[in-house]
Short mmCIF file of N, CA, C and O in Angstrom, two decimals:
data_model
loop_
_atom_site.label_atom_id
_atom_site.label_comp_id
_atom_site.label_asym_id
_atom_site.label_seq_id
_atom_site.Cartn_x
_atom_site.Cartn_y
_atom_site.Cartn_z
N UNK V 141 -39.08 -28.00 19.58
CA UNK V 141 -38.77 -26.64 19.19
C UNK V 141 -37.81 -26.00 20.19
O UNK V 141 -36.86 -25.33 19.80
N UNK V 142 -38.10 -26.18 21.51
CA UNK V 142 -37.24 -25.62 22.53
C UNK V 142 -35.86 -26.25 22.49
O UNK V 142 -34.85 -25.57 22.67
N UNK V 143 -35.81 -27.53 22.24
CA UNK V 143 -34.51 -28.23 22.18
C UNK V 143 -33.68 -27.70 21.02
O UNK V 143 -32.47 -27.56 21.14
N UNK V 144 -34.33 -27.41 19.90
CA UNK V 144 -33.64 -26.86 18.74
C UNK V 144 -33.06 -25.48 19.06
O UNK V 144 -31.93 -25.16 18.69
N UNK V 145 -33.81 -24.65 19.76
CA UNK V 145 -33.36 -23.32 20.15
C UNK V 145 -32.18 -23.42 21.12
O UNK V 145 -31.18 -22.72 20.97
N UNK V 146 -32.30 -24.30 22.10
CA UNK V 146 -31.21 -24.49 23.08
C UNK V 146 -29.96 -25.00 22.37
O UNK V 146 -28.85 -24.53 22.63
N UNK V 147 -30.12 -25.94 21.46
CA UNK V 147 -28.97 -26.48 20.72
C UNK V 147 -28.32 -25.38 19.87
O UNK V 147 -27.10 -25.29 19.78
N UNK V 148 -29.14 -24.53 19.25
CA UNK V 148 -28.61 -23.43 18.44
C UNK V 148 -27.82 -22.43 19.27
O UNK V 148 -26.74 -21.98 18.86
N UNK V 149 -28.32 -22.09 20.43
CA UNK V 149 -27.63 -21.15 21.32
C UNK V 149 -26.32 -21.76 21.81
O UNK V 149 -25.28 -21.09 21.85
N UNK V 150 -26.35 -23.03 22.23
CA UNK V 150 -25.14 -23.68 22.68
C UNK V 150 -24.09 -23.76 21.57
O UNK V 150 -22.91 -23.52 21.79
N UNK V 151 -24.56 -24.06 20.37
CA UNK V 151 -23.66 -24.12 19.23
C UNK V 151 -23.03 -22.76 18.97
O UNK V 151 -21.82 -22.66 18.70
N UNK V 152 -23.80 -21.70 19.07
CA UNK V 152 -23.30 -20.35 18.86
C UNK V 152 -22.23 -20.02 19.90
O UNK V 152 -21.18 -19.45 19.56
N UNK V 153 -22.46 -20.38 21.16
CA UNK V 153 -21.48 -20.08 22.21
C UNK V 153 -20.24 -20.97 22.12
O UNK V 153 -19.22 -20.66 22.73
N UNK V 154 -20.30 -22.04 21.38
CA UNK V 154 -19.12 -22.88 21.18
C UNK V 154 -18.33 -22.45 19.94
O UNK V 154 -17.10 -22.51 19.94
N UNK V 155 -19.02 -22.05 18.89
CA UNK V 155 -18.34 -21.70 17.64
C UNK V 155 -17.58 -20.38 17.73
O UNK V 155 -16.45 -20.28 17.26
N UNK V 156 -18.17 -19.38 18.34
CA UNK V 156 -17.53 -18.07 18.41
C UNK V 156 -16.17 -18.12 19.13
O UNK V 156 -15.20 -17.60 18.59
N UNK V 157 -16.08 -18.72 20.31
CA UNK V 157 -14.75 -18.79 20.95
C UNK V 157 -13.75 -19.61 20.13
O UNK V 157 -12.57 -19.26 20.09
N UNK V 158 -14.20 -20.64 19.49
CA UNK V 158 -13.30 -21.46 18.68
C UNK V 158 -12.73 -20.65 17.52
O UNK V 158 -11.56 -20.78 17.18
N UNK V 159 -13.56 -19.81 16.92
CA UNK V 159 -13.08 -18.96 15.82
C UNK V 159 -12.06 -17.95 16.32
O UNK V 159 -11.06 -17.68 15.65
N UNK V 160 -12.28 -17.38 17.49
CA UNK V 160 -11.32 -16.43 18.04
C UNK V 160 -9.99 -17.11 18.39
O UNK V 160 -8.93 -16.56 18.15
N UNK V 161 -10.08 -18.29 18.98
CA UNK V 161 -8.86 -19.02 19.32
C UNK V 161 -8.07 -19.35 18.07
O UNK V 161 -6.85 -19.23 18.04
N UNK V 162 -8.75 -19.73 17.03
CA UNK V 162 -8.09 -20.05 15.74
C UNK V 162 -7.39 -18.81 15.20
O UNK V 162 -6.24 -18.90 14.73
N UNK V 163 -8.03 -17.66 15.25
CA UNK V 163 -7.44 -16.42 14.76
C UNK V 163 -6.20 -16.07 15.58
O UNK V 163 -5.16 -15.69 15.02
N UNK V 164 -6.28 -16.20 16.89
CA UNK V 164 -5.13 -15.90 17.75
C UNK V 164 -3.97 -16.85 17.48
O UNK V 164 -2.81 -16.44 17.47
N UNK V 165 -4.26 -18.11 17.25
CA UNK V 165 -3.20 -19.07 16.94
C UNK V 165 -2.50 -18.75 15.63
O UNK V 165 -1.28 -18.90 15.54
N UNK V 166 -3.25 -18.32 14.63
CA UNK V 166 -2.63 -17.94 13.35
C UNK V 166 -1.71 -16.75 13.54
O UNK V 166 -0.60 -16.70 13.00
N UNK V 167 -2.16 -15.76 14.32
CA UNK V 167 -1.35 -14.57 14.55
C UNK V 167 -0.08 -14.92 15.34
O UNK V 167 1.01 -14.44 15.02
N UNK V 168 -0.22 -15.77 16.34
CA UNK V 168 0.93 -16.21 17.12
C UNK V 168 1.92 -16.97 16.27
O UNK V 168 3.13 -16.79 16.39
N UNK V 169 1.43 -17.78 15.35
CA UNK V 169 2.29 -18.54 14.46
C UNK V 169 3.08 -17.58 13.54
O UNK V 169 4.26 -17.79 13.29
N UNK V 170 2.44 -16.52 13.07
CA UNK V 170 3.13 -15.53 12.23
C UNK V 170 4.23 -14.83 13.00
O UNK V 170 5.33 -14.63 12.47
N UNK V 171 3.97 -14.49 14.27
CA UNK V 171 4.98 -13.81 15.09
C UNK V 171 6.15 -14.76 15.34
O UNK V 171 7.32 -14.35 15.25
N UNK V 172 5.88 -16.01 15.65
CA UNK V 172 6.96 -16.98 15.89
C UNK V 172 7.80 -17.21 14.65
O UNK V 172 9.02 -17.35 14.73
N UNK V 173 7.16 -17.23 13.48
CA UNK V 173 7.89 -17.38 12.22
C UNK V 173 8.81 -16.18 12.02
O UNK V 173 9.96 -16.32 11.63
N UNK V 174 8.28 -14.98 12.29
CA UNK V 174 9.09 -13.76 12.16
C UNK V 174 10.28 -13.81 13.11
O UNK V 174 11.40 -13.44 12.74
N UNK V 175 10.08 -14.31 14.32
CA UNK V 175 11.16 -14.39 15.30
C UNK V 175 12.25 -15.35 14.86
O UNK V 175 13.43 -15.10 15.12
N UNK V 176 11.91 -16.41 14.16
CA UNK V 176 12.93 -17.35 13.69
C UNK V 176 13.71 -16.80 12.50
O UNK V 176 14.82 -17.23 12.25
N UNK V 177 13.13 -15.83 11.78
CA UNK V 177 13.76 -15.26 10.59
C UNK V 177 14.52 -13.96 10.87
O UNK V 177 14.92 -13.28 9.92
N UNK V 178 14.72 -13.61 12.13
CA UNK V 178 15.43 -12.37 12.45
C UNK V 178 16.87 -12.43 11.98
O UNK V 178 17.51 -13.47 12.07
N UNK V 179 17.36 -11.30 11.47
CA UNK V 179 18.72 -11.21 10.94
C UNK V 179 19.41 -9.98 11.51
O UNK V 179 18.75 -9.05 11.98
N UNK V 180 20.72 -9.97 11.40
CA UNK V 180 21.47 -8.78 11.83
C UNK V 180 21.04 -7.59 10.98
O UNK V 180 20.66 -7.72 9.82
N UNK V 181 21.08 -6.41 11.60
CA UNK V 181 20.73 -5.12 10.99
C UNK V 181 19.23 -4.93 10.77
O UNK V 181 18.83 -3.95 10.15
N UNK V 182 18.39 -5.84 11.27
CA UNK V 182 16.94 -5.62 11.22
C UNK V 182 16.55 -4.65 12.33
O UNK V 182 17.05 -4.75 13.44
N UNK V 183 15.67 -3.72 12.02
CA UNK V 183 15.14 -2.78 13.01
C UNK V 183 13.89 -3.43 13.59
O UNK V 183 12.95 -3.74 12.86
N UNK V 184 13.88 -3.65 14.92
CA UNK V 184 12.79 -4.38 15.57
C UNK V 184 12.22 -3.59 16.74
O UNK V 184 12.82 -2.64 17.23
N UNK V 185 11.04 -4.06 17.18
CA UNK V 185 10.40 -3.51 18.38
C UNK V 185 10.12 -4.67 19.33
O UNK V 185 9.64 -5.72 18.92
N UNK V 186 10.40 -4.45 20.62
CA UNK V 186 10.13 -5.48 21.61
C UNK V 186 8.74 -5.29 22.20
O UNK V 186 8.09 -4.27 21.97
N UNK V 187 8.32 -6.26 22.97
CA UNK V 187 6.98 -6.19 23.59
C UNK V 187 6.87 -5.05 24.58
O UNK V 187 5.77 -4.59 24.87
N UNK V 188 7.99 -4.57 25.10
CA UNK V 188 7.95 -3.45 26.03
C UNK V 188 8.09 -2.10 25.34
O UNK V 188 8.13 -1.07 25.99
N UNK V 189 8.19 -2.12 24.00
CA UNK V 189 8.23 -0.88 23.24
C UNK V 189 9.62 -0.39 22.91
O UNK V 189 9.77 0.69 22.33
N UNK V 190 10.66 -1.12 23.27
CA UNK V 190 12.03 -0.72 22.97
C UNK V 190 12.31 -0.99 21.48
O UNK V 190 12.04 -2.07 20.98
N UNK V 191 12.83 0.03 20.80
CA UNK V 191 13.23 -0.11 19.40
C UNK V 191 14.74 -0.26 19.35
O UNK V 191 15.46 0.38 20.11
N UNK V 192 15.21 -1.09 18.44
CA UNK V 192 16.64 -1.26 18.29
C UNK V 192 16.98 -1.97 17.00
O UNK V 192 16.11 -2.45 16.29
N UNK V 193 18.26 -2.00 16.73
CA UNK V 193 18.79 -2.67 15.54
C UNK V 193 19.52 -3.92 16.02
O UNK V 193 20.35 -3.85 16.94
N UNK V 194 19.22 -5.05 15.39
CA UNK V 194 19.83 -6.31 15.81
C UNK V 194 21.32 -6.30 15.47
O UNK V 194 21.70 -6.08 14.32
N UNK V 195 22.13 -6.53 16.50
CA UNK V 195 23.57 -6.54 16.34
C UNK V 195 24.09 -7.97 16.18
O UNK V 195 25.05 -8.21 15.47
N UNK V 196 23.44 -8.92 16.86
CA UNK V 196 23.83 -10.32 16.79
C UNK V 196 22.61 -11.19 17.10
O UNK V 196 21.72 -10.78 17.85
N UNK V 197 22.57 -12.36 16.47
CA UNK V 197 21.45 -13.29 16.67
C UNK V 197 22.02 -14.61 17.18
O UNK V 197 22.93 -15.18 16.58
N UNK V 198 21.46 -15.10 18.29
CA UNK V 198 21.80 -16.42 18.83
C UNK V 198 20.56 -17.29 18.71
O UNK V 198 19.55 -16.89 18.14
N UNK V 199 20.63 -18.50 19.27
CA UNK V 199 19.50 -19.43 19.13
C UNK V 199 18.23 -18.88 19.80
O UNK V 199 17.16 -18.92 19.20
N UNK V 200 18.36 -18.38 21.02
CA UNK V 200 17.18 -17.90 21.75
C UNK V 200 17.22 -16.41 22.07
O UNK V 200 16.27 -15.88 22.62
N UNK V 201 18.32 -15.72 21.75
CA UNK V 201 18.46 -14.31 22.10
C UNK V 201 18.91 -13.48 20.90
O UNK V 201 19.41 -14.00 19.90
N UNK V 202 18.69 -12.17 21.04
CA UNK V 202 19.22 -11.21 20.07
C UNK V 202 19.86 -10.07 20.85
O UNK V 202 19.41 -9.73 21.94
N UNK V 203 20.92 -9.51 20.29
CA UNK V 203 21.55 -8.33 20.87
C UNK V 203 21.05 -7.13 20.09
O UNK V 203 21.22 -7.05 18.87
N UNK V 204 20.41 -6.19 20.80
CA UNK V 204 19.85 -5.00 20.18
C UNK V 204 20.70 -3.80 20.53
O UNK V 204 21.02 -3.56 21.69
N UNK V 205 21.04 -3.02 19.51
CA UNK V 205 21.70 -1.74 19.72
C UNK V 205 20.59 -0.69 19.81
O UNK V 205 19.94 -0.38 18.82
N UNK V 206 20.34 -0.19 21.02
CA UNK V 206 19.24 0.74 21.25
C UNK V 206 19.70 2.20 21.16
O UNK V 206 18.85 3.09 21.05
N UNK V 207 20.98 2.42 21.24
CA UNK V 207 21.59 3.74 21.07
C UNK V 207 23.03 3.47 20.63
O UNK V 207 23.52 2.35 20.80
N UNK V 208 23.68 4.44 20.05
CA UNK V 208 25.07 4.20 19.61
C UNK V 208 25.94 3.70 20.77
O UNK V 208 26.06 4.35 21.81
N UNK V 209 26.46 2.49 20.63
CA UNK V 209 27.32 1.90 21.63
C UNK V 209 26.59 1.22 22.78
O UNK V 209 27.23 0.67 23.66
N UNK V 210 25.26 1.26 22.80
CA UNK V 210 24.48 0.62 23.89
C UNK V 210 23.82 -0.62 23.34
O UNK V 210 22.90 -0.54 22.51
N UNK V 211 24.28 -1.79 23.78
CA UNK V 211 23.77 -3.07 23.28
C UNK V 211 23.12 -3.82 24.43
O UNK V 211 23.71 -3.97 25.51
N UNK V 212 21.89 -4.26 24.20
CA UNK V 212 21.13 -5.00 25.21
C UNK V 212 20.80 -6.39 24.64
O UNK V 212 20.50 -6.50 23.46
N UNK V 213 20.83 -7.40 25.50
CA UNK V 213 20.47 -8.75 25.08
C UNK V 213 19.02 -9.02 25.46
O UNK V 213 18.62 -8.80 26.60
N UNK V 214 18.22 -9.49 24.49
CA UNK V 214 16.80 -9.76 24.67
C UNK V 214 16.49 -11.19 24.22
O UNK V 214 17.15 -11.71 23.32
N UNK V 215 15.50 -11.79 24.83
CA UNK V 215 14.99 -13.06 24.34
C UNK V 215 14.30 -12.81 23.00
O UNK V 215 13.65 -11.77 22.82
N UNK V 216 14.42 -13.74 22.08
CA UNK V 216 13.74 -13.59 20.78
C UNK V 216 12.23 -13.46 20.96
O UNK V 216 11.57 -12.77 20.19
N UNK V 217 11.70 -14.13 21.97
CA UNK V 217 10.26 -14.10 22.19
C UNK V 217 9.76 -12.70 22.55
O UNK V 217 8.57 -12.42 22.44
N UNK V 218 10.66 -11.81 22.98
CA UNK V 218 10.26 -10.45 23.34
C UNK V 218 10.11 -9.56 22.10
O UNK V 218 9.48 -8.52 22.17
N UNK V 219 10.65 -9.99 20.96
CA UNK V 219 10.55 -9.21 19.73
C UNK V 219 9.17 -9.46 19.11
O UNK V 219 8.81 -10.60 18.83
N UNK V 220 8.39 -8.39 18.95
CA UNK V 220 7.03 -8.56 18.42
C UNK V 220 6.88 -8.01 17.02
O UNK V 220 5.92 -8.35 16.32
N UNK V 221 7.78 -7.13 16.58
CA UNK V 221 7.68 -6.57 15.23
C UNK V 221 9.05 -6.45 14.61
O UNK V 221 10.00 -6.02 15.25
N UNK V 222 9.13 -6.83 13.34
CA UNK V 222 10.33 -6.60 12.55
C UNK V 222 10.01 -5.43 11.64
O UNK V 222 9.36 -5.59 10.60
N UNK V 223 10.41 -4.25 12.02
CA UNK V 223 10.08 -3.04 11.27
C UNK V 223 10.78 -2.99 9.92
O UNK V 223 10.27 -2.39 8.98
N UNK V 224 11.93 -3.63 9.81
CA UNK V 224 12.64 -3.67 8.53
C UNK V 224 11.84 -4.48 7.52
O UNK V 224 11.66 -4.06 6.37
N UNK V 225 11.31 -5.62 7.93
CA UNK V 225 10.50 -6.46 7.03
C UNK V 225 9.22 -5.74 6.63
O UNK V 225 8.77 -5.83 5.48
N UNK V 226 8.60 -5.01 7.57
CA UNK V 226 7.37 -4.27 7.24
C UNK V 226 7.68 -3.17 6.23
O UNK V 226 6.89 -2.92 5.32
N UNK V 227 8.82 -2.52 6.36
CA UNK V 227 9.22 -1.46 5.43
C UNK V 227 9.48 -2.05 4.05
O UNK V 227 9.08 -1.49 3.03
N UNK V 228 10.15 -3.22 4.01
CA UNK V 228 10.41 -3.88 2.72
C UNK V 228 9.11 -4.26 2.03
O UNK V 228 8.96 -4.12 0.83
N UNK V 229 8.15 -4.74 2.80
CA UNK V 229 6.86 -5.17 2.24
C UNK V 229 6.06 -3.97 1.72
O UNK V 229 5.28 -4.10 0.79
N UNK V 230 6.24 -2.80 2.33
CA UNK V 230 5.50 -1.61 1.92
C UNK V 230 6.01 -1.04 0.60
O UNK V 230 5.32 -0.26 -0.04
N UNK V 231 7.21 -1.41 0.21
CA UNK V 231 7.75 -0.91 -1.06
C UNK V 231 8.78 0.16 -0.81
O UNK V 231 9.01 0.61 0.31
N UNK V 232 9.44 0.62 -1.88
CA UNK V 232 10.50 1.60 -1.73
C UNK V 232 9.96 2.97 -1.32
O UNK V 232 8.86 3.37 -1.73
N UNK V 233 10.72 3.66 -0.51
CA UNK V 233 10.34 5.00 -0.10
C UNK V 233 10.69 5.97 -1.22
O UNK V 233 11.60 5.73 -2.02
N UNK V 234 9.99 7.11 -1.31
CA UNK V 234 10.35 8.08 -2.35
C UNK V 234 11.73 8.65 -2.09
O UNK V 234 12.20 8.72 -0.96
N UNK V 235 12.39 9.04 -3.16
CA UNK V 235 13.72 9.62 -3.05
C UNK V 235 13.65 10.91 -2.25
O UNK V 235 12.67 11.64 -2.30
N UNK V 236 14.73 11.20 -1.50
CA UNK V 236 14.74 12.38 -0.63
C UNK V 236 14.68 13.67 -1.44
O UNK V 236 14.14 14.67 -0.98
N UNK V 237 15.22 13.65 -2.66
CA UNK V 237 15.25 14.88 -3.44
C UNK V 237 13.99 15.05 -4.30
O UNK V 237 13.84 16.05 -4.98
N UNK V 238 13.07 14.09 -4.25
CA UNK V 238 11.83 14.22 -5.02
C UNK V 238 10.88 15.16 -4.30
O UNK V 238 10.81 15.20 -3.08
N UNK V 239 10.13 15.91 -5.08
CA UNK V 239 9.15 16.85 -4.54
C UNK V 239 7.88 16.08 -4.16
O UNK V 239 7.27 15.45 -5.01
N UNK V 240 7.45 16.12 -2.89
CA UNK V 240 6.25 15.39 -2.48
C UNK V 240 5.01 15.83 -3.25
O UNK V 240 4.13 15.03 -3.52
N UNK V 241 4.94 17.09 -3.61
CA UNK V 241 3.77 17.57 -4.36
C UNK V 241 3.75 16.97 -5.77
O UNK V 241 2.70 16.62 -6.27
N UNK V 242 4.91 16.80 -6.37
CA UNK V 242 4.97 16.18 -7.70
C UNK V 242 4.52 14.74 -7.64
O UNK V 242 3.82 14.25 -8.54
N UNK V 243 4.90 14.04 -6.57
CA UNK V 243 4.46 12.65 -6.41
C UNK V 243 2.94 12.61 -6.26
O UNK V 243 2.27 11.78 -6.84
N UNK V 244 2.40 13.53 -5.47
CA UNK V 244 0.93 13.58 -5.27
C UNK V 244 0.23 13.87 -6.58
O UNK V 244 -0.79 13.29 -6.90
N UNK V 245 0.79 14.80 -7.39
CA UNK V 245 0.17 15.13 -8.68
C UNK V 245 0.15 13.92 -9.61
O UNK V 245 -0.80 13.72 -10.33
N UNK V 246 1.23 13.12 -9.56
CA UNK V 246 1.28 11.93 -10.40
C UNK V 246 0.23 10.91 -10.01
O UNK V 246 -0.37 10.25 -10.84
N UNK V 247 -0.02 10.76 -8.70
CA UNK V 247 -1.00 9.78 -8.24
C UNK V 247 -2.42 10.24 -8.49
O UNK V 247 -3.33 9.44 -8.57
N UNK V 248 -2.63 11.55 -8.63
CA UNK V 248 -3.96 12.09 -8.89
C UNK V 248 -4.39 11.90 -10.35
O UNK V 248 -5.56 11.98 -10.66
N UNK V 249 -3.42 11.67 -11.22
CA UNK V 249 -3.74 11.55 -12.65
C UNK V 249 -4.46 10.27 -12.95
O UNK V 249 -4.43 9.29 -12.42
#
């Protein structure tokens, strides 16, 4: 009985970290895939929080325009979010001339 309890506890302490490692690996794989698919004119965020628009893409680097006329070169690995792709996935934004209250009324129906 004691051996069964000890084996169960050991198994629990082995399975939980393995599940976390697996989750982290999946997330890392998604980020690396996003980094390989970067294109010019994508709005991105770096790991240090700098936002910019990709001006040029090389094999391992990207040139980000962080302000008009200010271009910085970053390693692709520093890019953690492609904000353009996230916006595309979220769907089209409402038209600027549409009334927000009218949109809300339509969704309430």
